[in-house]
Amino acid sequence: MTSYRLSKGGQIDRATTLPFTFDGRSFNGHGGDTLASALLANGQQLVARSFKYHRPRGILTAGAAEPNALMTIGTGGRTEPNTRATVQELYAGLEARSQNRWPSLSFDIGAVNGLLSPFLNAGFYYKTFMWPASFWEKVYEPLIRRAAGLGKATNEADPDAYEKAWAHCDLLVVGSGPTGLAAALTAARSGLRVVLADEQPAFGGSLLSDTAALDGLAATEYVARCVDELRSLPNVKLLSRTTVIGWYDSNVFGAVERVQKHVAVPASGQPVERLWRIAAKHAILATGAEERPLVFGGNDTPGIMLAGAMRTYLNRFGVAPGRKVAIFTINDTGYALARDLEKAGVDLVAIIDSRLQSSVPYAGKARVLRNAVVTDAKGGQALSSIQIKQDGRFQSIDVDALAVAGGFSPIIHLACHRGGKPVWSDEQSAFLAPDNLNGLSLAGAAARTGNLADCVAHGSTEALAIATQLGKSGEAISVQVEGDLSGRVEKPLWSIPDNSGKAFVDYQNDVTRRDLDLAAQEGFGHVEMAKRYTTNGMATDQGKLSNINAIALLAEARGVSPAQVGTTTFRPFYTPVSFGALTGAAKGKHFQPIRKSPLHNWAVRNSATFIETGLWYRSAWFARQGETTWRDSVDREVLNTRINAGLCDVSMLGKIEISGKDAATFLDRVYSNGFAKLPVGKARYGLMLRDDGMIYDDGTTSRLAEDRYFMTTTTAYAAGVMSHLEFCSQALWPDLDVRLASVTDQWAQMSLAGPKARTILQDIVDEDIADESFGFLAAREVSLFGGKLRGLMFRISFSGELAYELAVPAGYGESVADALMQVGEPHGICAYGVEALNVLRMEKGFITHAEIDGTVTPADLGLAKMVSATKPDFIGKQMLKREGLSDPLRPRLAGLLPLDPTQGFRAGSHILSKDAAATLENDQGYVTSNAWSPHLQSTIGLALIIRGPERHGEEVVVWNGLYNEFTPGRICDPVFLHAADEKPHA
Amino acid sequence: MASLISCPHCGSRPKEEFEIKGAALPRPAPDAPQSEWFDHVFLRENPRGRYDEYWHHAAGCRRWLVVTRDTASHEVEACRDAAERVPA
Amino acid sequence: MRYSAFSVFRNALDKHRGWSSAWRFPEPKPHYDIIIVGGGGHGLATAHYLAKEHGITNVAVLEKGYIGSGNVGRNTTIIRSNYLLPGNNPFYELSLKLWEGLEQDLNYNAMVSQRGVLNLYHSDAQQAAYTRRGNGMRLHGVDAEMLDRAQLKTMLPFMDFDNARFPILGGLIQRRGGTVRHDAVAWGYARAADARGVDVIQNCEVTGIRRENGRVVGVETSKGFIGCNKLGLAAAGNSSRVAEMAGLKLPIESHVLQAFVSEGLKPFIDHVVIFGAGHFYVSQSDKGGLVFGGDIDGYNSYAQRGNLAIVEHVAEAGLAMIPALSRIRYLRSWGGVMDMSMDGSPIIDCTPIDNLYLNAGWCYGGFKATPASGFCFAHLLARGEPHSVTRAMRLDRFERGYAIDETGRGAQPNLH
């Protein structure tokens, strides 16, 4: 509890006080704080527990790579587990809770795992928990699962909104530190359209933590000057709080803008997060470098943080890391921190420098121990001392904070998302992005170690090169820098011997150096295998800090160079992304678009109940007063339709207009049956096959004129058939003169079925529609309401009744349906829904996609006659001849009735021969459709049964073991209502 | 795969506007032998590298396209209307 | 070295210095009875069962990278045998039975966890389809159970039952289905096969298949020529490329399937749950991460990476099923290359070329098949005839008209 807020300094707004809580305790922070800086300012250094050993953990970084300081923030539907305190902006009323601890953060029972750690090392679980066999699931796994995970998900829905947007630019600059600002400015001045994205709320990147002077200005003033100019340019889009998460094909970048993650209650009308897809001609990664931790005993003790992070908390947030501070460094950047700490009045007790010499002078008060390393840190929940080894001798120094400067790794994550492999550089002691990436370059510290002036120059020249490439010109930017100590590559220090405590490589997943050694020893020395065996790099930080150390340690264990070990694969996302951001507005009722028929409101007014059918809401039945179950309504609709008449909305059938002088030839090739000879004014039922000979879809097509046809498809395949026909006309037979138009939405279509259908229709149709003039399968344009409206009328039947389908322009659909109901009322008309439609068609043995399931041939469904033997070509013709497709053992369509009409059966039941054992070998087929037929007063079924058509009359068992229903039944003709009852031709 | 497809009719458009059918193979003659039809319908070169594929600009101009791209790098080399006959 | 609680304890006392390598790193011999191309789950399992079931140990598994670097290490770890068609169902049930005894067989804990695989349905038509499937399973003695909304609400209270675009009406559960720690499957088989004398040779890329008088006699590799009596291909994802070396054109396309893992969360999803109104399925690992995925990207690809549009598509379906996922974060996405066959079902068969055997076409279902695939491929290689449960999985079934088409989509691989 030794970190504290300095009385002055930093870029926080001390005039604004922001109250917040952590584990129920109240604290105050300031505007501009992150949750992490505010916790440190309040002396709260213990903030988390690790995954496996429940080690006490503090704040290690000041950014996206944080492995330790994960907490749950928010409440209710806004609960967010695993939030990194180092990137979460503080707001008034923020509620943060620590995770993975019980009963409390300071007293965590789970820490007993640390004592058991000798047995819980890498891969231990693969070697045990196997006896007795049943114990894994009953005992061991539940115990492991109880301990699993970090934060807890809420069960509540998120009240906030998300959205998606596209951006297009010439140049995307990722990162707004010295390099990114210079790149963006250079490109913008040359006239390129520039997007500058930075994950922080403020632009400036590392400059916000720096005390160097650029062009005589304080770093923050220099940033302000650059940003002001960028803001003034119309060709620049600035995206702050925006993390570029992935690089995708065609140089499209994914990015997430945290629009309102820094407020307690988001303003409505604005999203909390916005997912950007940025299509960029070119991109510059100015993503900087990640500082490396050093691997020594107890290197996870709260109070230890990366040197760059400590400098950020000090300079940007005005937070002192402790009362007695030490710095463990392998390079000169440690001295920049030393200078800044001492200037801020913080007591710096020691600098432990692994080198014999540093290249910068140090005139401060701290002891400088050269050629020295920290071997161990002690203190448990709060750092109390460090053990130092210098020239073979050990000494201990009491400190409460330790900065660790282990060198830098360029942040090349995005550059490797499209398959490029990082390349090891001995000169840079780091993995660099591969060369010659198409459309992407890296600049500044993301490309190579350099000082501030180098970064500015590099960013600028890279941008200039792109501008030139895109036909623009400009000038490179350079700056004069004072007080900058960065810039030299030093020999890395991968392993530090003589630790007594655990030396962590992956903090969050508790992977130690010993674990990696063991992986190599057991044959898992390949970097990918070591990762999978030890879980190194698999935590929420995805190895941002740990991977490089793990690779180097594996290299040491195997006696090879890091180049030979190589890296694991960088994959999206750079930092984790919420489901909400990726979903945008497509949630709840808006998950998928809703399609409503032009007759929807008519159906609503007639008390329809709707069901989802694909994207459609279809009227399923129309309940009337006194009807208590859906079956009451459906039975009435079915009976009434057969006795009087029924009106059904069939607008959702796919409707395609086909025209052109070769339309007849075209139809002949896409249907398996003949269409060329169809007379004008007639409709015909057709089957479409796939290339493999199976039925694809069915429907009717009518010839309205010599060169004009009107096709209907099933509802489910409407879009598919349209695409298919377009494919046929454009890709297969572009020489045919055929034009296609989808007119599904242009027509409201209704089916009027029943003995009184003609009488009712004649009331609104101007032409005579008597059988002689409008016979079975007639299809013509008709005049309605005394010439007020034109429609299309087809005498086709899906019910076995005298039936017509009438199509009218969609906008008139409701009125026409109302009119039909009105004129039909004296004749007893009723509305019927898709349920009754299904009963009516099943009673006649007509098929739907319940039967056409993609694995049936025309012959399977008794439609062999619909395959032309004479046409030279139609889709599916050749593959239909394969031997297996005429195998007599293929299941074929048959009807099915229960022996006892009061017994039902369900679709999906299988068929067994009477007295046959219930085995797969005895399986005879299955029920495709079932319904209650009010005419037969029995359940009826359609089924695909082996040799079905030859077995009419055979008794079988309709077997539904899933529901414990075993119904004796009889195979029968699939047409349940026979010619005597048939009226479509009447 | 490409995030953007350059439709010859509509310009560069998001991939989501397109639907993919599969290998763009010439259809055998109607009376070609069974074996040739079998090869056409069921067998695939499945190259690692240059590949011609049918795409449909379903949410755009409704034209079928032949997209030539690399199945290893995902780079798109060309995109033409499927009705265009390629000069041999 | 045999693994046990005792061995862990004893080695812990010795700071784990005593563990030996889980396998050898042998150089190839000039000739083997059988060479398997592909050191993934299927290839390693094949080697294990060749040695264990058939006593054939003069076997090499050739892996171009590291073992388990293919799809066995990049899937969503689901095991199940809830197949519809008789051509598939007995095979996957054999696989599930082998999973159930895997750890004792291999002396390796692959964490087979039978937490139940649940398919949700949202319409009468889907209910009918699952009824048909569940009954097909029951007829073969496979466990299947239909759950209604009330039961589901108790089990999975976090799902959006009523307010979603497509309300959840019920689901078909196979309780014996579940998950397995995927990498450990490759390691367990490799270690067991190695212990029986099989040479598992890593970093050995096959560059050619040598034939004499039409017969396969060996392979050219990055480590030189290696002779064999029989050659088995188990290189899913790259099957077409390897088969091409023998002049064989397959009914297969390579497609990319993405999968995802979230940040670690306290366990709240106990089952594997498959959404029925969109492409999304999810389980939660023993480490706490949600492991989830959706549909294949839909285009031929050998790159192990996918497109952002599919990522968004998966998130949309995920949120439609579980609204509370909104503030849960995707941690990582990855892609595997699938052998998508022309009917969505695999091929384990001889080929028209003497001494060449094929194990391919696993689509996105190869992981769950690993044990049976190895078992049956070993059977085929050892005896020269298909195991009874793979008698429908023939290479010539497309030509003859005997497709095993579970989804009824026909000869368009990206629809399966």
Coordinates of C-alpha atoms in Angstrom, one line a residue, chain A residues 51 77-83 100 117-119 121 124-133 136-137 141 144-160 162 164 245 248-249 253-254 261 272 275-277 417-419 509 514 518 521-524 526 528-529 531-533 535 538-542 569-573 575-583 586-595 612 614-617 690 692 835 853-855 882-885 887 890 906-910 912 918-921 923 926 928 959-963, chain C residues 2-5 7-9 12-13 15-23 25 66-68 73-74 86 89-90 103-104 107-115 121-124 127-128 130-136 138-140 144-146 157-158 160 162-167 172 179 181 183-184 187 202-203 262-270 275 277-278 280 284-288 290 292 304-309 311-320 323-335 391 397-402 405 407-411:
Chain A
F51 CA -5.3 -18.4 -12.7
G77 CA -26.5 -6.4 -18.0
R78 CA -23.5 -4.1 -18.2
T79 CA -21.3 -6.5 -16.2
E80 CA -17.9 -6.9 -17.9
P81 CA -15.6 -9.6 -16.6
N82 CA -11.9 -9.7 -17.3
T83 CA -11.6 -5.9 -18.0
N100 CA -10.8 -15.6 -9.1
S117 CA 2.5 -26.5 -7.2
P118 CA 5.2 -29.1 -7.2
F119 CA 2.5 -31.5 -8.4
N121 CA 3.2 -28.2 -13.1
F124 CA 0.4 -32.8 -14.9
Y125 CA -3.2 -33.4 -15.7
Y126 CA -2.4 -35.5 -18.8
K127 CA -0.6 -38.0 -16.6
T128 CA -3.1 -38.6 -13.9
F129 CA -6.8 -38.4 -13.0
M130 CA -7.3 -41.6 -15.0
W131 CA -8.3 -44.0 -12.2
P132 CA -10.9 -45.1 -11.8
A133 CA -12.2 -44.3 -15.3
W136 CA -12.7 -38.0 -14.4
E137 CA -16.2 -36.7 -15.0
E141 CA -13.2 -32.6 -13.7
I144 CA -11.1 -28.5 -12.0
R145 CA -14.0 -26.7 -13.5
R146 CA -14.9 -25.1 -10.1
A147 CA -11.5 -23.6 -10.2
A148 CA -11.6 -22.6 -13.8
G149 CA -12.0 -19.3 -15.4
L150 CA -11.5 -15.8 -14.2
G151 CA -14.5 -13.4 -14.2
K152 CA -18.1 -14.4 -14.0
A153 CA -20.5 -13.8 -16.9
T154 CA -23.9 -12.2 -16.2
N155 CA -27.1 -13.8 -17.1
E156 CA -28.7 -10.6 -18.1
A157 CA -29.1 -9.1 -21.5
D158 CA -27.0 -6.0 -22.4
P159 CA -29.1 -2.9 -22.5
D160 CA -26.7 -1.0 -24.8
Y162 CA -23.7 -1.4 -30.9
K164 CA -21.0 -1.1 -37.5
I245 CA -8.0 -5.7 -34.1
Y248 CA -7.8 -9.1 -43.4
D249 CA -7.6 -9.9 -47.1
F253 CA -8.8 -3.8 -41.2
G254 CA -11.2 -4.5 -38.4
K261 CA -17.0 2.7 -22.5
V272 CA -21.2 1.9 -26.7
L275 CA -17.0 -2.0 -35.2
W276 CA -15.2 -0.4 -38.1
R277 CA -14.1 -2.1 -41.3
H417 CA -2.5 -11.8 -39.4
R418 CA -2.4 -12.8 -43.1
G419 CA 0.0 -15.6 -42.8
N509 CA -1.6 -18.7 -16.7
R514 CA 10.6 -24.7 -15.1
L518 CA 10.0 -29.6 -18.6
Q521 CA 12.6 -32.2 -21.7
E522 CA 9.5 -34.2 -22.5
G523 CA 9.6 -33.7 -26.2
F524 CA 7.4 -30.7 -26.5
H526 CA 8.5 -27.1 -30.6
E528 CA 3.6 -24.6 -30.8
M529 CA 3.8 -27.8 -28.7
K531 CA 2.5 -23.4 -25.9
R532 CA -0.1 -26.1 -26.0
Y533 CA 1.6 -28.2 -23.3
T535 CA -0.5 -23.0 -21.9
M538 CA -2.9 -18.6 -24.2
A539 CA -4.2 -16.2 -21.6
T540 CA -6.3 -13.1 -22.3
D541 CA -3.1 -11.2 -23.2
Q542 CA -2.3 -13.8 -25.8
T569 CA 1.0 -17.8 -35.0
F570 CA -0.3 -14.3 -34.5
R571 CA -4.0 -14.4 -35.0
P572 CA -6.8 -12.0 -34.7
F573 CA -7.7 -10.3 -32.5
T575 CA -7.0 -7.4 -28.1
P576 CA -10.2 -9.2 -27.2
V577 CA -13.5 -8.0 -28.8
S578 CA -17.0 -8.2 -27.4
F579 CA -19.8 -10.2 -29.0
G580 CA -21.8 -7.0 -28.9
A581 CA -19.3 -5.1 -31.1
L582 CA -19.2 -7.9 -33.6
T583 CA -22.9 -8.3 -33.7
A586 CA -28.4 -7.6 -35.6
K587 CA -29.7 -8.8 -32.2
G588 CA -32.9 -9.7 -30.5
K589 CA -35.8 -9.4 -33.0
H590 CA -33.4 -8.0 -35.5
F591 CA -31.2 -11.1 -35.6
Q592 CA -32.6 -11.8 -39.0
P593 CA -34.8 -9.6 -41.3
I594 CA -38.5 -10.2 -41.0
R595 CA -40.5 -10.8 -44.2
E612 CA -41.8 -18.4 -38.5
G614 CA -37.5 -19.0 -42.9
L615 CA -37.6 -15.3 -42.8
W616 CA -41.4 -15.2 -43.3
Y617 CA -44.1 -14.9 -40.8
R690 CA -29.6 -30.8 -59.3
D692 CA -26.5 -35.1 -59.2
E835 CA -51.5 -25.9 -41.2
D853 CA -35.2 -33.5 -48.7
G854 CA -32.3 -33.3 -51.2
T855 CA -31.8 -37.1 -51.3
R882 CA -26.2 -43.9 -61.9
E883 CA -27.0 -47.4 -60.8
G884 CA -27.6 -46.6 -57.1
L885 CA -30.3 -44.2 -58.0
D887 CA -31.6 -49.4 -56.6
R890 CA -34.1 -47.0 -52.1
R906 CA -45.1 -38.1 -35.5
A907 CA -43.0 -37.1 -38.4
G908 CA -39.5 -38.4 -37.8
S909 CA -40.8 -41.8 -36.6
H910 CA -39.1 -44.8 -38.3
L912 CA -40.2 -51.3 -38.8
A918 CA -35.7 -52.5 -33.3
T919 CA -32.3 -52.4 -34.9
L920 CA -30.8 -50.2 -37.5
E921 CA -30.6 -53.2 -39.9
D923 CA -35.0 -49.9 -40.4
Y926 CA -39.3 -42.9 -41.8
T928 CA -41.8 -37.5 -43.6
W959 CA -41.4 -46.7 -34.2
N960 CA -40.7 -43.6 -32.2
G961 CA -38.4 -44.7 -29.4
L962 CA -37.5 -41.1 -28.7
Y963 CA -41.0 -40.4 -27.4
Chain C
R2 CA 4.0 -45.1 -17.2
Y3 CA 1.9 -42.2 -16.1
S4 CA 0.0 -42.3 -12.8
A5 CA -0.7 -40.2 -9.8
S7 CA 4.6 -41.1 -10.9
V8 CA 3.6 -37.5 -10.7
F9 CA 4.1 -37.5 -7.0
A12 CA 7.6 -33.9 -8.1
L13 CA 9.9 -34.8 -5.2
K15 CA 11.7 -31.5 -9.2
H16 CA 10.5 -33.3 -12.3
R17 CA 14.0 -34.0 -13.5
G18 CA 13.1 -37.6 -14.0
W19 CA 10.5 -37.3 -16.8
S20 CA 11.7 -38.7 -20.0
S21 CA 10.6 -37.6 -23.5
A22 CA 7.0 -38.7 -24.3
W23 CA 8.3 -40.1 -27.6
F25 CA 12.6 -38.6 -32.4
Y66 CA 5.0 -31.2 -35.6
I67 CA 2.6 -33.9 -34.5
G68 CA -0.9 -32.5 -34.0
G73 CA -5.0 -29.1 -32.8
R74 CA -7.4 -26.6 -34.3
P86 CA -27.0 -45.7 -41.4
N89 CA -24.1 -43.7 -37.4
P90 CA -22.4 -47.1 -36.5
E103 CA -7.5 -42.9 -21.4
Q104 CA -7.0 -46.3 -20.1
N107 CA -2.3 -44.2 -20.4
Y108 CA -2.9 -40.6 -21.2
N109 CA -5.6 -38.3 -19.8
A110 CA -7.2 -36.6 -22.8
M111 CA -10.0 -35.4 -20.5
V112 CA -12.8 -37.0 -22.3
S113 CA -15.8 -35.2 -20.8
Q114 CA -19.2 -36.5 -21.6
R115 CA -21.1 -33.3 -20.8
Y121 CA -34.9 -26.8 -32.6
H122 CA -37.0 -23.8 -33.5
S123 CA -39.7 -25.1 -35.8
D124 CA -41.9 -28.1 -36.3
Q127 CA -38.4 -31.1 -34.6
A128 CA -39.3 -33.7 -37.2
Y130 CA -34.4 -34.3 -35.0
T131 CA -37.0 -36.9 -34.3
R132 CA -35.9 -38.8 -37.3
R133 CA -32.3 -38.5 -36.3
G134 CA -32.9 -39.4 -32.7
N135 CA -34.8 -42.4 -33.6
G136 CA -32.1 -43.5 -36.1
R138 CA -32.0 -45.2 -30.8
L139 CA -32.4 -47.9 -33.4
H140 CA -28.6 -48.4 -33.2
A144 CA -30.7 -39.8 -27.7
E145 CA -33.3 -37.8 -25.8
M146 CA -35.7 -35.2 -26.7
P157 CA -31.5 -20.6 -18.1
F158 CA -29.3 -18.1 -19.9
D160 CA -33.2 -16.5 -25.0
D162 CA -39.0 -16.3 -25.9
N163 CA -37.8 -13.0 -27.2
A164 CA -35.5 -14.2 -29.9
R165 CA -36.3 -14.0 -33.6
F166 CA -36.7 -17.7 -33.6
P167 CA -38.0 -19.0 -30.3
L172 CA -32.2 -33.3 -29.0
T179 CA -15.6 -32.6 -25.4
R181 CA -8.8 -32.0 -24.8
D183 CA -4.0 -31.7 -28.4
A184 CA -3.8 -34.4 -25.9
W187 CA 0.0 -36.7 -27.9
Q202 CA 8.3 -35.2 -37.5
N203 CA 9.5 -32.5 -39.9
S262 CA -13.4 -16.3 -25.5
E263 CA -11.6 -15.0 -22.5
G264 CA -11.7 -17.3 -19.5
L265 CA -15.0 -17.2 -17.5
K266 CA -16.3 -19.1 -14.5
P267 CA -18.1 -22.1 -15.9
F268 CA -21.7 -21.5 -16.7
I269 CA -22.2 -23.5 -19.9
D270 CA -22.1 -27.2 -19.0
F275 CA -28.1 -23.3 -32.1
A277 CA -31.6 -20.9 -36.1
G278 CA -28.1 -19.8 -37.1
F280 CA -23.4 -21.2 -33.8
Q284 CA -16.9 -24.2 -22.2
S285 CA -13.5 -25.6 -21.7
D286 CA -12.1 -26.8 -18.4
K287 CA -10.0 -23.6 -18.4
G288 CA -13.1 -21.5 -18.6
L290 CA -16.0 -20.5 -24.4
F292 CA -17.3 -21.8 -30.3
Q304 CA -5.5 -21.4 -42.1
R305 CA -7.3 -18.2 -41.6
G306 CA -10.7 -16.8 -42.4
N307 CA -12.7 -13.7 -43.0
L308 CA -14.1 -11.1 -40.6
A309 CA -17.6 -11.3 -42.1
V311 CA -16.7 -13.9 -37.4
E312 CA -19.5 -11.3 -37.2
H313 CA -22.0 -13.9 -38.4
V314 CA -21.1 -16.2 -35.6
A315 CA -21.3 -13.4 -33.1
E316 CA -24.8 -12.6 -34.3
A317 CA -26.0 -16.1 -33.9
G318 CA -24.3 -16.5 -30.6
L319 CA -26.0 -13.4 -29.2
A320 CA -29.4 -14.6 -30.6
P323 CA -28.0 -12.5 -25.1
A324 CA -25.7 -12.3 -22.0
L325 CA -22.7 -12.9 -24.3
S326 CA -22.9 -9.3 -25.5
R327 CA -20.1 -8.1 -23.2
I328 CA -18.1 -11.3 -23.3
R329 CA -15.1 -11.0 -25.5
Y330 CA -13.7 -13.1 -28.3
L331 CA -10.1 -13.7 -27.4
R332 CA -8.8 -15.5 -30.5
S333 CA -9.9 -16.8 -33.9
W334 CA -8.2 -19.4 -35.9
G335 CA -8.8 -21.4 -39.1
R391 CA -18.6 -50.2 -45.7
R397 CA -19.9 -44.3 -53.9
F398 CA -20.3 -41.0 -55.9
E399 CA -19.8 -42.7 -59.2
R400 CA -22.2 -45.5 -58.3
G401 CA -24.9 -43.3 -56.7
Y402 CA -24.6 -44.2 -53.1
D405 CA -25.7 -37.1 -47.7
T407 CA -27.9 -32.6 -45.1
G408 CA -29.2 -33.4 -48.6
R409 CA -27.3 -30.6 -50.3
G410 CA -25.8 -32.6 -53.1
A411 CA -22.4 -32.3 -54.8

